[in-house]
Coordinates of C-alpha atoms and ligand atoms in Angstrom, one line a residue:
M1 CA -15.9 -55.5 -82.6
R2 CA -13.9 -54.6 -85.6
L3 CA -15.8 -52.7 -88.8
S4 CA -15.6 -55.3 -91.9
E5 CA -17.9 -57.2 -94.0
K6 CA -19.9 -59.2 -91.4
S7 CA -19.7 -56.6 -88.8
L8 CA -21.7 -54.3 -91.2
S9 CA -25.4 -55.2 -90.0
E10 CA -24.6 -54.2 -86.1
L11 CA -24.3 -50.8 -86.8
P12 CA -26.4 -47.8 -85.5
A13 CA -29.1 -47.7 -88.3
S14 CA -28.2 -44.2 -88.7
V15 CA -25.1 -44.5 -90.2
A16 CA -25.4 -45.4 -93.6
R17 CA -22.9 -48.3 -95.5
P18 CA -22.8 -49.7 -98.9
A19 CA -25.9 -51.7 -100.1
Y20 CA -25.1 -53.1 -103.1
N21 CA -22.6 -56.6 -103.5
R22 CA -19.1 -55.9 -102.9
S23 CA -17.5 -59.1 -104.2
R24 CA -19.2 -57.8 -108.3
V25 CA -17.8 -54.5 -108.1
V26 CA -14.9 -54.4 -110.4
G27 CA -11.5 -52.8 -109.7
S28 CA -11.1 -50.2 -112.8
I29 CA -9.8 -47.9 -110.8
V30 CA -6.7 -47.6 -109.8
H31 CA -5.4 -44.7 -107.5
L32 CA -2.1 -44.4 -106.2
G33 CA -1.2 -42.6 -103.1
I34 CA -4.2 -43.7 -100.7
G35 CA -4.6 -40.8 -98.2
A36 CA -7.2 -39.2 -96.1
F37 CA -8.1 -37.1 -99.2
H38 CA -8.7 -39.5 -101.1
R39 CA -11.1 -41.5 -99.3
A40 CA -12.9 -38.1 -98.7
H41 CA -13.5 -37.1 -102.2
Q42 CA -12.9 -39.3 -105.1
A43 CA -13.6 -42.8 -102.8
M44 CA -17.0 -40.6 -101.7
F45 CA -18.6 -39.7 -105.4
T46 CA -17.3 -43.4 -107.1
D47 CA -19.7 -44.8 -103.2
A48 CA -22.5 -43.7 -104.7
V49 CA -22.4 -44.6 -108.4
L50 CA -21.7 -48.2 -107.1
A51 CA -24.8 -47.5 -104.5
S52 CA -26.8 -46.9 -108.0
G53 CA -26.7 -50.0 -109.1
D54 CA -23.4 -49.3 -111.6
L55 CA -20.9 -52.1 -109.9
G56 CA -18.3 -51.8 -112.9
W57 CA -16.5 -48.8 -110.7
G58 CA -14.4 -50.5 -108.0
I59 CA -11.1 -48.7 -106.8
V60 CA -7.8 -50.5 -106.0
G61 CA -5.9 -48.3 -103.4
A62 CA -2.3 -48.1 -103.7
G63 CA 0.5 -46.4 -100.6
I64 CA 2.8 -45.5 -102.9
I65 CA 5.0 -44.6 -99.4
S66 CA 3.8 -47.2 -97.1
A67 CA 1.8 -50.2 -96.8
D68 CA 0.6 -48.4 -93.7
M69 CA -2.9 -47.8 -95.1
K70 CA -3.3 -52.1 -96.2
N71 CA -2.4 -52.9 -93.1
A72 CA -4.9 -50.9 -91.8
L73 CA -7.7 -51.2 -94.0
A74 CA -7.3 -54.8 -94.8
P75 CA -8.2 -56.6 -91.8
Q76 CA -11.8 -54.2 -92.0
D77 CA -12.4 -55.2 -95.7
F78 CA -10.9 -52.5 -96.7
L79 CA -14.5 -50.4 -95.4
Y80 CA -13.4 -47.2 -93.2
T81 CA -15.8 -44.3 -91.8
L82 CA -16.9 -40.8 -92.8
A83 CA -17.2 -38.5 -90.9
E84 CA -19.0 -35.1 -92.3
M85 CA -18.5 -32.1 -90.3
G86 CA -21.8 -29.8 -90.9
A87 CA -22.7 -26.6 -89.4
D88 CA -25.7 -28.6 -88.0
G89 CA -23.9 -31.3 -86.3
E90 CA -22.9 -34.8 -88.2
K91 CA -23.2 -37.8 -90.7
V92 CA -21.5 -41.0 -90.1
R93 CA -21.4 -43.4 -93.1
V94 CA -19.4 -46.1 -94.4
I95 CA -17.8 -46.2 -97.8
G96 CA -17.5 -49.9 -98.9
S97 CA -16.1 -48.2 -103.2
I98 CA -12.4 -49.5 -102.4
I99 CA -12.3 -53.2 -102.6
G100 CA -8.3 -53.4 -102.4
V101 CA -5.3 -52.0 -101.1
F102 CA -1.9 -52.8 -102.4
G103 CA 0.8 -51.2 -100.1
G104 CA 4.4 -49.7 -100.8
V105 CA 7.5 -51.3 -102.4
E106 CA 6.8 -54.5 -101.3
D107 CA 3.2 -55.0 -103.4
A108 CA 5.4 -52.6 -106.2
A109 CA 5.6 -55.3 -108.9
A110 CA 1.8 -56.7 -107.5
L111 CA 0.6 -52.9 -108.5
L112 CA 2.2 -52.5 -111.8
A113 CA 0.3 -56.2 -112.9
K114 CA -2.4 -54.8 -112.0
M115 CA -2.4 -51.3 -114.1
S116 CA -1.1 -53.4 -116.8
Q117 CA -4.3 -55.4 -117.0
A118 CA -6.8 -54.6 -119.3
S119 CA -10.1 -54.0 -116.1
T120 CA -7.6 -51.6 -115.2
R121 CA -9.6 -48.3 -117.0
I122 CA -8.0 -45.3 -114.9
V123 CA -5.5 -44.6 -112.8
S124 CA -5.7 -41.7 -110.7
I125 CA -3.7 -40.0 -108.5
T126 CA -3.1 -37.9 -104.9
V127 CA 0.4 -37.7 -104.1
T128 CA 0.9 -33.9 -103.1
E129 CA 2.7 -31.3 -105.6
K130 CA 5.9 -33.3 -104.7
G131 CA 4.9 -36.9 -105.7
Y132 CA 5.5 -35.3 -109.2
Y133 CA 8.9 -34.9 -108.9
L134 CA 8.7 -31.5 -111.1
D135 CA 10.8 -28.7 -110.5
L136 CA 7.4 -26.1 -110.2
A137 CA 9.1 -22.7 -111.7
T138 CA 10.4 -24.5 -114.5
G139 CA 8.3 -27.3 -114.8
K140 CA 10.9 -29.6 -115.5
L141 CA 11.0 -33.4 -114.3
Q142 CA 14.0 -33.8 -111.1
L143 CA 15.9 -36.9 -113.4
Q144 CA 18.5 -36.2 -110.1
A145 CA 15.6 -37.1 -107.3
P146 CA 16.8 -40.7 -106.5
A147 CA 13.9 -41.8 -106.6
I148 CA 14.0 -40.9 -110.0
A149 CA 16.9 -41.8 -110.7
A150 CA 16.4 -45.2 -109.2
D151 CA 13.2 -45.6 -111.4
L152 CA 15.0 -44.8 -114.5
A153 CA 18.2 -47.0 -114.1
S154 CA 16.0 -50.5 -113.0
P155 CA 12.7 -49.1 -115.4
A156 CA 10.8 -52.6 -114.9
T157 CA 11.1 -52.6 -111.8
P158 CA 9.5 -48.7 -110.6
K159 CA 8.8 -47.3 -107.7
T160 CA 7.4 -43.9 -108.2
I161 CA 4.1 -42.8 -109.3
L162 CA 5.9 -42.0 -113.0
G163 CA 8.0 -45.3 -113.2
L164 CA 5.1 -47.6 -112.8
I165 CA 2.9 -45.6 -115.4
V166 CA 5.3 -45.4 -117.9
E167 CA 5.9 -48.6 -117.8
A168 CA 2.1 -50.4 -117.5
L169 CA 1.3 -48.7 -120.6
K170 CA 4.8 -49.7 -122.2
A171 CA 3.2 -53.2 -120.9
R172 CA -0.2 -52.2 -122.4
R173 CA 1.3 -51.0 -126.0
G174 CA 2.5 -54.7 -125.9
A175 CA -0.2 -56.4 -125.5
G176 CA -2.4 -55.1 -127.4
I177 CA -4.1 -53.7 -124.6
P178 CA -5.9 -49.8 -125.1
P179 CA -4.3 -47.0 -122.5
F180 CA -6.0 -46.4 -119.8
T181 CA -6.9 -42.8 -118.5
V182 CA -4.2 -40.8 -115.6
L183 CA -6.4 -38.5 -113.7
S184 CA -4.6 -36.8 -111.5
C185 CA -6.3 -35.1 -108.3
D186 CA -3.7 -32.6 -107.2
N187 CA -3.5 -29.1 -106.0
L188 CA -1.7 -28.2 -109.2
P189 CA -2.4 -25.4 -111.6
N190 CA -4.0 -27.8 -114.5
N191 CA -3.2 -30.7 -112.6
G192 CA -4.0 -33.1 -115.9
K193 CA -1.4 -31.5 -118.4
L194 CA 1.6 -31.7 -115.4
A195 CA 1.2 -34.9 -114.8
K196 CA 1.1 -35.8 -118.7
A197 CA 4.8 -33.4 -118.8
A198 CA 5.8 -35.4 -116.1
V199 CA 4.9 -39.0 -117.3
L200 CA 6.2 -37.8 -121.2
A201 CA 9.4 -36.4 -119.8
F202 CA 10.0 -39.6 -117.5
A203 CA 9.4 -42.0 -121.3
R204 CA 11.0 -40.4 -123.2
Q205 CA 14.4 -41.0 -120.7
V206 CA 13.0 -44.2 -120.8
D207 CA 11.7 -44.5 -125.0
A208 CA 11.5 -42.1 -127.3
E209 CA 9.1 -44.1 -129.6
L210 CA 6.9 -45.3 -126.3
A211 CA 6.9 -41.3 -125.6
T212 CA 5.5 -40.1 -128.8
W213 CA 2.8 -43.6 -128.8
I214 CA 2.0 -41.9 -124.5
E215 CA 1.4 -38.4 -126.0
A216 CA -0.3 -39.7 -129.3
N217 CA -2.8 -41.6 -127.1
V218 CA -3.2 -41.6 -123.7
R219 CA -5.9 -39.0 -122.2
F220 CA -4.6 -36.7 -118.9
P221 CA -7.8 -34.8 -118.1
C222 CA -7.4 -31.9 -115.7
T223 CA -9.5 -31.3 -112.8
M224 CA -10.5 -29.5 -109.8
V225 CA -10.3 -30.7 -106.4
D226 CA -12.0 -29.7 -102.6
R227 CA -12.8 -30.8 -99.5
I228 CA -10.9 -30.0 -96.5
T229 CA -9.7 -33.4 -94.6
P230 CA -8.0 -33.0 -91.9
A231 CA -5.1 -36.5 -91.6
T232 CA -6.9 -38.4 -88.9
T233 CA -5.7 -38.1 -85.5
D234 CA -6.8 -40.2 -82.2
A235 CA -9.2 -38.5 -81.1
D236 CA -10.8 -38.8 -84.5
R237 CA -10.2 -42.8 -84.2
A238 CA -12.2 -42.4 -81.0
H239 CA -15.2 -40.2 -81.9
V240 CA -15.9 -42.4 -84.7
T241 CA -15.4 -45.5 -82.2
A242 CA -18.3 -43.7 -80.6
A243 CA -19.9 -43.3 -82.8
I244 CA -20.2 -46.5 -84.7
G245 CA -19.8 -48.8 -81.8
M246 CA -17.3 -50.3 -82.7
D247 CA -13.6 -50.5 -84.6
D248 CA -11.9 -48.2 -86.8
A249 CA -8.2 -48.8 -87.8
W250 CA -8.3 -45.4 -89.7
P251 CA -11.3 -43.3 -90.4
V252 CA -11.8 -40.2 -92.4
V253 CA -12.8 -37.3 -91.1
T254 CA -13.7 -34.0 -93.2
E255 CA -16.2 -31.0 -93.6
E256 CA -19.4 -30.8 -95.4
F257 CA -18.4 -29.1 -98.7
V258 CA -17.8 -31.3 -101.5
Q259 CA -16.8 -30.4 -105.0
W260 CA -15.1 -32.1 -108.5
V261 CA -14.7 -29.9 -111.2
I262 CA -13.2 -32.7 -113.9
E263 CA -12.9 -32.7 -118.3
D264 CA -13.9 -34.7 -119.8
E265 CA -11.6 -36.9 -121.7
F266 CA -11.2 -40.5 -120.6
T267 CA -9.5 -43.3 -122.4
M268 CA -11.6 -46.1 -122.1
G269 CA -15.2 -44.4 -120.4
R270 CA -15.4 -42.6 -116.8
P271 CA -18.2 -44.0 -113.7
D272 CA -21.0 -41.1 -113.7
W273 CA -20.0 -39.1 -110.7
T274 CA -22.3 -36.5 -111.4
I275 CA -24.5 -38.9 -109.0
A276 CA -22.8 -37.5 -105.8
G277 CA -22.6 -33.4 -107.6
A278 CA -19.2 -33.8 -109.5
V279 CA -19.3 -31.9 -112.5
F280 CA -17.6 -31.9 -116.1
S281 CA -16.6 -28.5 -117.6
D282 CA -14.0 -27.0 -120.5
E283 CA -13.1 -24.8 -117.4
I284 CA -10.7 -26.8 -115.7
E285 CA -8.2 -24.0 -114.9
R286 CA -10.1 -21.4 -114.1
W287 CA -12.2 -23.7 -111.7
E288 CA -8.5 -24.9 -110.4
N289 CA -7.1 -21.2 -110.6
M290 CA -10.1 -19.4 -108.3
K291 CA -9.4 -22.9 -106.0
L292 CA -5.8 -23.0 -105.5
R293 CA -5.3 -19.4 -105.4
C294 CA -8.1 -18.1 -103.3
L295 CA -8.4 -21.2 -101.2
N296 CA -5.0 -22.6 -101.2
G297 CA -3.6 -19.6 -101.3
S298 CA -5.0 -17.9 -98.4
H299 CA -4.4 -21.4 -96.7
S300 CA -0.6 -21.3 -96.5
T301 CA -0.6 -18.1 -95.3
L302 CA -3.4 -18.4 -92.2
A303 CA -0.8 -22.2 -92.3
Y304 CA 2.4 -19.3 -91.4
L305 CA 0.8 -16.9 -89.4
G306 CA -0.6 -19.1 -87.5
Q307 CA 2.4 -21.3 -86.2
L308 CA 4.1 -17.3 -85.9
T309 CA 1.6 -17.0 -83.6
G310 CA 0.9 -20.5 -81.6
R311 CA -2.6 -20.9 -83.0
E312 CA -2.2 -25.1 -83.4
T313 CA -5.4 -24.9 -85.7
V314 CA -6.8 -23.0 -89.2
A315 CA -10.5 -22.7 -86.8
E316 CA -8.4 -21.2 -83.9
A317 CA -5.5 -18.9 -86.6
M318 CA -9.2 -17.8 -87.7
Q319 CA -9.7 -15.7 -84.7
L320 CA -7.0 -13.5 -84.4
P321 CA -8.3 -10.9 -86.4
L322 CA -4.0 -10.3 -86.8
I323 CA -4.7 -13.4 -89.5
T324 CA -8.4 -12.0 -90.4
D325 CA -6.6 -8.3 -91.4
I326 CA -4.1 -10.0 -93.8
L327 CA -6.6 -12.7 -95.5
D328 CA -9.4 -9.5 -96.6
P329 CA -6.6 -7.6 -98.7
L330 CA -4.6 -10.7 -99.8
W331 CA -7.6 -12.0 -101.4
L332 CA -8.3 -8.4 -103.2
E333 CA -5.2 -8.9 -104.0
I334 CA -6.0 -12.4 -105.4
R335 CA -9.4 -11.8 -107.2
A336 CA -7.8 -8.9 -108.8
V337 CA -6.1 -10.3 -111.5
L338 CA -8.4 -14.2 -111.6
E339 CA -10.1 -15.2 -114.3
A340 CA -13.5 -16.7 -113.0
P341 CA -15.0 -19.3 -114.3
K342 CA -18.7 -18.7 -115.8
G343 CA -21.1 -17.5 -113.3
V344 CA -19.1 -17.9 -110.5
D345 CA -19.0 -15.0 -108.2
T346 CA -15.4 -14.7 -106.4
A347 CA -16.9 -12.7 -103.6
A348 CA -19.3 -15.0 -102.1
Y349 CA -16.4 -17.8 -103.0
V350 CA -14.5 -16.1 -100.2
D351 CA -16.6 -15.0 -97.9
S352 CA -17.8 -19.1 -97.7
L353 CA -14.5 -19.9 -97.1
K354 CA -14.5 -18.2 -94.3
Q355 CA -17.5 -19.9 -92.5
R356 CA -15.4 -23.3 -93.7
Y357 CA -11.9 -22.1 -92.1
R358 CA -14.3 -21.7 -88.9
N359 CA -15.3 -25.1 -88.9
P360 CA -14.7 -25.5 -85.1
A361 CA -15.1 -29.4 -85.8
L362 CA -12.4 -29.7 -87.7
K363 CA -9.4 -30.0 -86.4
H364 CA -7.2 -28.8 -89.6
R365 CA -3.2 -27.8 -88.0
T366 CA -1.6 -25.6 -88.9
A367 CA 1.7 -27.4 -89.2
Q368 CA 0.0 -29.7 -91.4
I369 CA -0.8 -26.5 -93.9
A370 CA 2.4 -25.3 -93.6
S371 CA 4.6 -28.8 -95.3
D372 CA 6.0 -28.5 -98.0
G373 CA 6.2 -24.5 -99.0
S374 CA 8.8 -24.5 -101.7
Q375 CA 5.5 -27.2 -103.6
K376 CA 2.9 -25.1 -102.6
L377 CA 4.1 -21.1 -103.2
P378 CA 4.5 -21.0 -106.4
Q379 CA 1.1 -21.8 -107.9
R380 CA -0.8 -20.4 -105.0
L381 CA 1.2 -17.2 -104.2
L382 CA 3.7 -16.5 -106.4
A383 CA 1.6 -16.8 -109.6
P384 CA -1.5 -14.2 -109.3
L385 CA 2.1 -12.3 -108.2
R386 CA 3.7 -12.3 -111.3
E387 CA -0.3 -11.5 -112.6
R388 CA -0.5 -8.5 -110.6
I389 CA 3.4 -7.4 -111.0
A390 CA 2.5 -8.1 -115.0
K391 CA -0.4 -5.1 -114.9
G392 CA 2.2 -2.9 -112.3
L393 CA 0.0 -3.5 -109.6
P394 CA 1.5 -4.0 -105.1
S395 CA 1.2 -7.1 -103.8
P396 CA 1.9 -5.8 -100.2
M397 CA -1.1 -8.7 -99.1
I398 CA 0.9 -11.5 -101.1
A399 CA 4.2 -9.9 -100.0
T400 CA 3.0 -10.3 -96.1
A401 CA 2.4 -14.1 -97.5
V402 CA 5.9 -14.4 -98.7
A403 CA 7.3 -13.3 -95.6
A404 CA 5.6 -15.6 -93.0
W405 CA 6.7 -18.4 -94.6
M406 CA 10.7 -17.1 -94.9
H407 CA 10.0 -16.1 -90.7
Y408 CA 8.5 -19.5 -90.3
A409 CA 11.9 -21.4 -92.3
V410 CA 13.7 -18.5 -90.1
K411 CA 12.5 -20.2 -87.1
I412 CA 12.4 -23.6 -87.6
A413 CA 16.6 -23.2 -88.4
H414 CA 17.2 -21.5 -85.2
T415 CA 14.8 -24.1 -83.4
P416 CA 17.4 -26.7 -82.1
D417 CA 16.6 -29.9 -83.9
G418 CA 13.7 -28.2 -85.8
V419 CA 12.0 -29.9 -89.2
L420 CA 11.4 -28.6 -91.7
N421 CA 9.0 -30.3 -94.0
D422 CA 9.7 -30.0 -97.5
P423 CA 11.6 -31.8 -100.1
L424 CA 13.8 -29.0 -100.3
A425 CA 14.2 -28.4 -97.2
G426 CA 18.5 -28.8 -96.8
E427 CA 18.7 -26.0 -99.0
I428 CA 16.1 -23.6 -97.4
L429 CA 17.2 -23.6 -93.6
A430 CA 20.8 -23.6 -94.4
Q431 CA 19.5 -20.5 -96.2
A432 CA 17.6 -19.4 -93.7
K433 CA 20.4 -19.8 -91.7
R434 CA 23.4 -18.1 -93.7
S435 CA 23.2 -14.9 -92.0
T436 CA 21.0 -13.3 -89.1
E437 CA 20.1 -10.2 -90.9
A438 CA 16.8 -8.9 -92.1
A439 CA 17.9 -8.0 -95.6
A440 CA 20.4 -10.7 -96.0
I441 CA 17.9 -13.6 -94.9
V442 CA 15.3 -12.4 -97.6
G443 CA 17.8 -12.4 -100.6
N444 CA 19.4 -15.7 -99.6
L445 CA 15.7 -17.4 -99.3
L446 CA 14.5 -15.3 -102.9
A447 CA 17.6 -17.1 -104.2
I448 CA 16.4 -20.4 -104.6
Q449 CA 15.6 -20.6 -107.6
A450 CA 13.8 -23.9 -107.4
I451 CA 10.8 -21.7 -106.1
F452 CA 10.8 -17.8 -107.5
D453 CA 12.9 -18.3 -110.3
T454 CA 14.8 -15.4 -111.6
D455 CA 12.3 -13.1 -112.0
L456 CA 11.3 -12.8 -108.9
P457 CA 14.3 -11.5 -107.1
A458 CA 15.3 -9.4 -109.3
N459 CA 12.2 -7.7 -109.3
A460 CA 13.3 -4.3 -107.5
D461 CA 9.8 -3.3 -106.3
F462 CA 8.5 -7.0 -105.2
R463 CA 11.6 -7.5 -103.2
A464 CA 11.7 -4.2 -101.4
A465 CA 8.1 -5.0 -100.7
L466 CA 8.6 -8.8 -99.1
L467 CA 11.5 -6.5 -96.9
E468 CA 8.8 -4.3 -96.1
K469 CA 6.7 -7.1 -94.6
F470 CA 9.4 -9.2 -93.4
V471 CA 10.5 -6.6 -90.5
A472 CA 7.1 -5.5 -90.0
L473 CA 6.0 -9.2 -89.2
A474 CA 9.4 -9.3 -86.5
K475 CA 9.0 -6.4 -85.4
N476 CA 5.5 -7.6 -84.4
P477 CA 4.7 -8.9 -80.6
A478 CA 2.1 -10.6 -81.1
V479 CA 4.2 -13.3 -84.1
A480 CA 6.9 -14.8 -82.6
T481 CA 10.0 -15.0 -85.1
A482 CA 13.6 -16.1 -84.1
A483 CA 15.0 -13.9 -81.8
Q484 CA 18.2 -14.1 -83.8
I485 CA 17.3 -11.4 -86.6
S486 CA 18.5 -8.3 -86.4
V487 CA 16.3 -5.8 -88.7
Ligands
LIG501 C1 -4.3 -27.8 -98.1 C2 -5.0 -28.2 -99.0 O1 -2.5 -28.9 -97.3 C3 -2.7 -27.8 -97.8 O2 -2.0 -28.0 -98.3 O3 -4.2 -26.1 -98.3 O4 -4.8 -29.6 -98.5 C4 -7.0 -28.3 -98.8 O5 -6.7 -28.5 -97.5 C5 -7.0 -29.3 -99.8 O6 -7.0 -28.4 -101.3 C6 -8.8 -28.3 -99.4 O7 -9.8 -28.5 -100.6

């Protein structure tokens, strides 16, 4: 049996399910990038809104690159299982807030049409850092990126989120329909402002007047999103099948913890996501920085060190004193320059992160977090580093984290058929391989401006600290760096 509207009544009594009439739900939210994270987070909050009786806020999702999610969910009426793994066991529920899914390039025209309709009031996004095509060190739009260049060449048939948003806003403006709100839910500092910058930079290339109209009329609220949600594995599928007594092609396994802080700036209204615990705040930058640096910054550190010490998952990496001994002082470095949101104790916040990382029920792969380092390091680790440099403070632990990323890249560069999952992989691997001598490797990788800009390579103290940590990791017998490196 397969999960579907029809089979809902066959679920075990312990599995919560939508009790609202899904056929009456209005698809007023279009979500771009319908992966595991969105389905563990925003779709769950929205499910609670629908359950409260407000059926005005259903989600129509879109896979930007592929139709995989559409193909998995369409046969089950877009229902899916969410398994929340807590310290005292797991909670399994079926989520009903997604009422349709577009799939990749083949559905791009239909997606654009849906985004252009007056019924669409919010366009939300989780496409990861690289989906914005911004050079994160400088904030510039990557006009040369092939997907952006293609959309600029034929703006009426867009495939990227920027092309889609700009073209849909153009159509709405032409038809006298108010603009939707653009709600970025990605791990970027000031994600709304970055989304706005990317959309405006794209729009300026297409139609300067339209860009001015977007700037004046569209809202891009910032958000802080948090829920650790590993990519779904076949073991997760088997686990969920056993729990619900039927097949679900693409369930989501996540942690118990969830947090969403949102700036309350919407052009056409919004659901009351506070029903499920979301918080509206005007302190988003502080919330986002705390989460990006304390959580994501340590996550990346743990992922590179985990990869170098043969630890497949975060929970396994947290068993290694070598790693935890680096995380504790790293958090001190990060917290020393952090402006926390009012009333938040960052020491307690960091303690709660340790608990979350140790959750053995989550098989969060260090390889997954280690991907896209070029897109993640600037805001997670280099931003606090720059603030420390400005205050004359040394940052040996942030240097260790960056050195671990460098070793990870060098190791892949020297592995036959090694694959670095990163939009800048070509440049990173080329630099990582140019020399086998430690100081030269560090200098070559540090010269990648899209990651480190020009200030960090020019900083003699940071360079020296980085080299020292790079050499220390290479000499540490517990850390498996590339054999080729000479120190
Ligand atoms: C992780 C995040 O993959 C990564 O880079 O650091 O996905 C992290 O799990 C989430 O931001 C937690 O909210």
